Coordinates of C-alpha atoms in Angstrom, one line a residue:
X137 CA 0.3 25.8 -6.5
X138 CA 0.6 22.6 -8.5
X139 CA -2.3 21.2 -10.6
X140 CA -5.4 20.0 -8.7
X141 CA -8.2 17.5 -9.2
X142 CA -11.6 17.4 -7.5
X143 CA -12.2 14.7 -4.9
X144 CA -15.2 12.5 -5.8
X145 CA -18.5 14.4 -5.3
X146 CA -17.0 16.8 -2.8
X147 CA -15.8 20.5 -3.2
X148 CA -12.3 19.6 -2.2
X149 CA -9.5 20.2 -4.8
X150 CA -6.4 18.0 -4.1
X151 CA -3.0 18.8 -5.5
X152 CA -1.8 16.2 -7.9
X153 CA 0.8 15.2 -5.4
X154 CA 0.1 14.9 -1.7
X155 CA 2.6 14.6 1.1
X156 CA 2.4 11.5 3.5
X157 CA 3.8 12.6 6.9
X158 CA 4.7 9.1 8.2
X159 CA 8.3 10.3 8.4
X160 CA 7.2 12.9 10.9
X161 CA 6.6 10.0 13.3
X162 CA 10.2 8.7 12.9
X163 CA 9.3 6.1 10.3
X164 CA 12.5 3.9 10.2
X165 CA 14.7 6.8 11.3
X166 CA 14.5 9.4 14.0
X167 CA 14.3 13.1 13.0
X168 CA 13.9 16.2 15.0
X169 CA 10.9 18.5 15.1
X170 CA 13.0 21.2 13.5
X171 CA 13.7 18.8 10.6
X172 CA 10.0 18.1 10.1
X173 CA 9.1 21.8 10.0
X174 CA 11.9 22.6 7.5
X175 CA 10.8 19.6 5.3
X176 CA 7.2 20.8 5.3
X177 CA 8.3 24.4 4.3
X178 CA 10.1 23.0 1.3
X179 CA 7.1 20.8 0.3
X180 CA 4.8 23.9 0.6
X181 CA 7.2 26.0 -1.6
X182 CA 6.9 23.5 -4.4
X183 CA 3.1 23.9 -4.4
X184 CA 1.8 20.8 -2.5
X185 CA -1.3 21.6 -0.5
X186 CA -2.5 18.1 0.6
X187 CA -1.1 16.5 3.7
X188 CA -1.9 13.1 5.1
X189 CA -1.1 11.6 8.5
X190 CA -2.4 9.1 11.1
X191 CA -2.4 8.4 14.8
X192 CA -0.5 5.3 14.1
X193 CA 2.6 7.2 12.8
X194 CA 4.9 7.5 15.8
X195 CA 2.0 6.9 18.2
X196 CA 0.7 10.5 17.7
X197 CA 4.1 12.1 17.2
X198 CA 3.5 12.6 13.4
X199 CA 0.2 14.4 14.0
X200 CA 1.7 16.7 16.6
X201 CA 4.6 17.6 14.3
X202 CA 2.4 18.1 11.2
X203 CA 0.1 20.4 13.2
X204 CA 3.0 22.4 14.5
X205 CA 4.5 22.7 11.0
X206 CA 1.2 23.8 9.4
X207 CA 0.3 26.2 12.1
X208 CA 1.7 29.3 10.4
X209 CA -0.2 28.7 7.2
X210 CA -3.8 29.7 6.6
X211 CA -6.1 26.7 7.4
X212 CA -8.2 27.3 4.3
X213 CA -5.1 27.0 2.0
X214 CA -4.5 23.3 2.4
X215 CA -6.3 19.9 2.6
X216 CA -5.6 17.7 5.6
X217 CA -6.4 14.0 6.1
X218 CA -5.9 11.7 9.1
X219 CA -7.2 8.3 10.1
X220 CA -9.4 6.5 12.6
X221 CA -9.3 3.0 13.9
X222 CA -6.6 3.1 16.6
X223 CA -6.9 4.8 19.9
X224 CA -3.8 5.8 21.8
X225 CA -3.4 5.2 25.5
X226 CA -0.5 6.5 27.6
X227 CA 2.2 3.9 28.2
X228 CA 3.0 3.9 31.9
X229 CA 5.8 1.3 31.8
X230 CA 9.0 3.3 32.4
X231 CA 11.6 3.1 29.7
X232 CA 9.6 0.7 27.5
X233 CA 10.1 1.1 23.7
X234 CA 7.7 -0.9 21.7
X235 CA 9.3 -2.8 18.8
X236 CA 8.0 -1.3 15.6
X237 CA 9.1 0.9 12.6
X238 CA 9.0 4.1 14.6
X239 CA 12.1 4.6 16.8
X240 CA 11.7 6.8 19.9
X241 CA 8.1 7.3 19.1
X242 CA 5.7 9.0 21.6
X243 CA 4.9 7.0 24.8
X244 CA 1.5 5.7 23.9
X245 CA 0.2 2.2 23.2
X246 CA -2.2 1.6 20.2
X247 CA -5.5 -0.2 20.4
X248 CA -7.7 -1.0 17.5
X249 CA -11.1 0.5 17.9
X250 CA -13.5 0.8 14.9
X251 CA -16.6 1.3 17.0
X252 CA -18.8 4.4 16.9
X253 CA -17.4 5.7 20.1
X254 CA -13.9 4.8 19.2
X255 CA -14.0 6.8 15.9
X256 CA -15.5 9.8 17.6
X257 CA -12.7 9.8 20.2
X258 CA -10.1 9.2 17.6
X259 CA -11.4 12.2 15.6
X260 CA -11.4 14.5 18.6
X261 CA -7.9 13.3 19.7
X262 CA -6.4 14.0 16.3
X263 CA -8.0 17.4 16.1
X264 CA -6.3 18.3 19.3
X265 CA -2.8 16.8 18.3
X266 CA -3.2 18.6 14.9
X267 CA -4.4 21.9 16.4
X268 CA -7.4 22.1 14.1
X269 CA -11.2 22.1 14.6
X270 CA -11.9 20.1 11.4
X271 CA -10.5 17.4 9.2
X272 CA -11.0 17.6 5.5
X273 CA -10.7 13.9 4.8
X274 CA -11.2 11.2 7.5
X275 CA -10.1 7.7 6.6
X276 CA -10.7 4.4 8.3
X277 CA -7.3 2.9 8.7
X278 CA -6.1 -0.6 8.0
X279 CA -9.3 -2.7 8.0
X280 CA -8.8 -5.9 6.2
X281 CA -7.2 -9.4 6.6
X282 CA -3.8 -7.9 5.7
X283 CA -3.8 -6.3 9.1
X284 CA -6.3 -8.3 11.2
X285 CA -6.0 -11.9 9.8
X286 CA -8.7 -14.1 11.1
X287 CA -10.1 -11.3 13.1
X288 CA -11.1 -9.4 9.9
X289 CA -14.7 -10.4 9.8
X290 CA -15.3 -9.3 13.4
X291 CA -13.5 -6.0 13.0
X292 CA -15.1 -5.4 9.6
X293 CA -18.6 -5.7 11.2
X294 CA -17.8 -3.3 14.0
X295 CA -16.4 -0.8 11.4
X296 CA -19.4 -1.0 9.2
X297 CA -22.0 -1.0 11.9
X298 CA -20.5 1.7 14.2
X299 CA -17.4 3.3 12.7
X300 CA -19.0 4.2 9.4
X301 CA -22.0 5.6 11.1
X302 CA -19.8 7.9 13.2
X303 CA -17.8 9.0 10.1
X304 CA -21.1 9.8 8.2
X305 CA -22.4 11.8 11.1
X306 CA -19.2 13.9 11.2
X307 CA -19.6 14.5 7.5
X308 CA -23.2 15.6 7.9
X309 CA -22.3 18.0 10.7
X310 CA -19.6 19.6 8.6
X311 CA -16.7 18.6 10.9
X312 CA -15.4 16.5 8.1
X313 CA -15.8 17.0 4.3
X314 CA -15.0 13.6 2.9
X315 CA -14.8 10.1 4.4
X316 CA -13.2 6.9 3.2
X317 CA -10.8 4.0 3.9
X318 CA -7.0 3.9 3.8
X319 CA -5.4 0.4 3.6
X320 CA -3.1 -1.9 1.6
X321 CA -5.7 -4.1 0.0
X322 CA -8.4 -3.4 -2.4
X323 CA -10.6 -6.5 -1.8
X324 CA -11.8 -5.0 1.6
X325 CA -12.6 -1.8 -0.3
X326 CA -14.8 -3.8 -2.7
X327 CA -16.4 -5.5 0.3
X328 CA -17.2 -2.1 1.9
X329 CA -18.7 -0.4 -1.2
X330 CA -22.2 -2.0 -1.2
X331 CA -22.7 -0.9 2.5
X332 CA -21.4 2.7 2.5
X333 CA -21.3 6.1 0.7
X334 CA -17.6 6.7 0.9
X335 CA -16.1 9.6 -1.1
X336 CA -12.6 8.2 -1.5
X337 CA -10.2 5.4 -0.9
X338 CA -6.5 5.7 -0.1
X339 CA -4.9 2.5 -1.5
X340 CA -1.2 1.6 -1.0
X341 CA 0.9 -0.2 -3.6
X342 CA -1.8 -1.9 -5.7
X343 CA -1.8 0.2 -8.8
X344 CA 1.8 0.8 -9.7
X345 CA 4.3 0.0 -12.4
X346 CA 5.0 -3.3 -10.6
X347 CA 1.6 -4.3 -9.1
X348 CA -1.7 -3.6 -10.9
X349 CA -3.9 -6.0 -8.8
X350 CA -6.5 -3.3 -8.2
X351 CA -7.1 -3.0 -12.0
X352 CA -9.5 -5.9 -12.0
X353 CA -12.6 -3.9 -12.5
X354 CA -12.4 -2.1 -9.0
X355 CA -10.9 1.1 -10.4
X356 CA -13.5 1.2 -13.1
X357 CA -16.2 0.8 -10.6
X358 CA -14.8 3.6 -8.5
X359 CA -14.8 5.9 -11.5
X360 CA -18.4 4.9 -12.3
X361 CA -19.5 5.8 -8.7
X362 CA -17.3 8.9 -8.5
X363 CA -15.2 7.4 -5.6
X364 CA -11.8 9.0 -5.9
X365 CA -8.6 6.9 -5.4
X366 CA -5.7 8.5 -3.5
X367 CA -2.7 6.3 -4.3
X368 CA 0.1 5.7 -1.9
X369 CA 3.1 3.4 -2.1
X370 CA 3.9 4.1 -5.8
X371 CA 7.4 2.7 -5.2
X372 CA 6.2 -0.5 -3.7
X373 CA 8.2 0.0 -0.4
X374 CA 11.2 1.3 -2.3
X375 CA 12.3 -1.2 -5.1
X376 CA 10.9 1.0 -7.9
X377 CA 13.1 3.8 -6.7
X378 CA 16.2 1.9 -5.6
X379 CA 16.2 -0.4 -8.5
X380 CA 16.5 -4.2 -8.9
X381 CA 19.1 -4.8 -6.2
X382 CA 19.4 -7.7 -3.8
X383 CA 18.1 -6.4 -0.4
X384 CA 15.6 -4.0 -2.0
X385 CA 12.2 -4.0 -0.2
X386 CA 8.9 -4.8 -1.9
X387 CA 5.6 -4.7 0.0
X388 CA 7.4 -4.1 3.4
X389 CA 9.6 -7.1 3.1
X390 CA 12.9 -8.1 1.1
X391 CA 12.0 -8.6 -2.5
X392 CA 11.9 -12.1 -4.0
X393 CA 14.1 -13.0 -7.0
X394 CA 10.9 -12.9 -9.1
X395 CA 10.1 -9.3 -8.1
X396 CA 13.7 -8.3 -8.7
X397 CA 13.6 -9.8 -12.1
X398 CA 10.4 -8.0 -13.0
X399 CA 11.9 -4.7 -11.8
X400 CA 15.0 -5.4 -14.0
X401 CA 12.7 -5.7 -17.0
X402 CA 11.0 -2.4 -16.1
X403 CA 14.4 -0.6 -15.8
X404 CA 15.5 -2.0 -19.1
X405 CA 12.4 -0.5 -20.8
X406 CA 13.1 2.8 -19.0
X407 CA 16.7 2.8 -20.2
X408 CA 15.6 2.0 -23.8
X409 CA 13.2 5.1 -23.9
X410 CA 15.4 7.3 -21.8
X411 CA 12.8 7.6 -19.1
X412 CA 13.6 8.1 -15.4
X413 CA 12.1 5.1 -13.4
X414 CA 11.1 7.4 -10.6
X415 CA 9.2 9.6 -13.1
X416 CA 7.5 6.6 -14.6
X417 CA 6.5 5.3 -11.1
X418 CA 4.9 8.6 -10.1
X419 CA 3.1 9.2 -13.4
X420 CA 1.8 5.6 -14.0
X421 CA -1.2 5.9 -11.6
X422 CA -2.6 8.9 -13.4
X423 CA -3.3 6.9 -16.4
X424 CA -6.5 5.7 -14.8
X425 CA -9.3 8.4 -14.3
X426 CA -10.2 7.1 -10.9
X427 CA -6.8 8.4 -9.4
X428 CA -7.1 11.8 -8.0
X429 CA -3.7 12.3 -6.1
X430 CA -0.5 10.4 -5.5
X431 CA 1.0 10.4 -2.1
X432 CA 4.8 10.9 -1.7
X433 CA 6.7 11.1 1.5
X434 CA 10.3 12.2 0.5
X435 CA 11.8 14.5 3.1
X436 CA 15.4 14.7 2.1
X437 CA 16.0 17.6 -0.3
X438 CA 17.6 15.5 -3.1
X439 CA 14.7 13.0 -3.0
X440 CA 12.2 15.8 -3.1
X441 CA 13.9 17.3 -6.1
X442 CA 13.9 14.0 -7.8
X443 CA 10.2 13.5 -7.2
X444 CA 9.4 17.0 -8.5
X445 CA 11.2 16.3 -11.7
X446 CA 9.3 13.1 -12.0
X447 CA 5.9 14.8 -11.8
X448 CA 6.5 17.0 -14.8
X449 CA 8.9 14.8 -16.9
X450 CA 7.7 14.1 -20.5
X451 CA 7.2 10.4 -21.0
X452 CA 6.6 9.1 -24.7
X453 CA 3.6 7.0 -25.5
X454 CA 5.9 4.3 -26.9
X455 CA 7.2 3.7 -23.3
X456 CA 3.8 3.2 -21.9
X457 CA 2.9 0.8 -24.8
X458 CA 5.9 -1.4 -23.9
X459 CA 5.2 -1.1 -20.2
X460 CA 1.7 -2.4 -20.8
X461 CA 3.1 -5.4 -22.6
X462 CA 5.3 -6.2 -19.6
X463 CA 2.7 -5.6 -16.9
X464 CA 0.1 -8.0 -18.5
X465 CA 2.6 -10.9 -18.7

């Protein structure tokens, strides 16, 4: 098993790299259940023991496939996280495929529900889809203006008044070990901290080689309060892995000329010091003590092998010194 680090104030030890199972829900491309099981076996064989999923991924499809793939392994040998905040209702319209990033997903419609009863139902539904009687880490999914726009204040109040209470009760009952929030913006995490006793936050794309907006005192505050950060989106939607090409994606949209130019400069520094950009992207977050684990979601064998090399690659301090100069411009 790969190196582990303790999650906040809990007794959970997370592997340095976690696997994000969004691809099991057909993110961007359709796969088979056989492919998802084979991919998980390869990920298991390289020592990863932390797996994350959400009802949103494929409208429940990813949870069902992850549960099936993990079923043959001892439940005490891995850490499992999923999310609350969306309830799935059967889609009765025949032949309807909702336009989103999950082709041929399960036939369910998503409804936001951060209330006490909504979180409790979401937890129970996820346990059934995953085939487990407990969740190690339960995350409140996608609160914030990034997702809810001008409805954020309303949804945030519901989440803090009701949803958090439900999550805290599940933790007190031992059905959940750790609770937190998973989203794409750190401002809402700062907003939630004074009202809650969360163990961790899963933050996507905000402390990377390309984007360090979360390094504004927020990460230091998390370290001070022993709130662990699980970092997702280390490639910023792909551009740090694909390189500074026209058509590359950054933050879920085509990258601007400014972003492409910045990635070009990062790649030049990598070439100068003979550092693999993928390795640099994977290792960068661990430079802050608040980061406990980095989520990766590669499923193809060559991508998995590239990521594994990136975890253990030796990167000289001179490289990081020059990167720091770039990222603070």
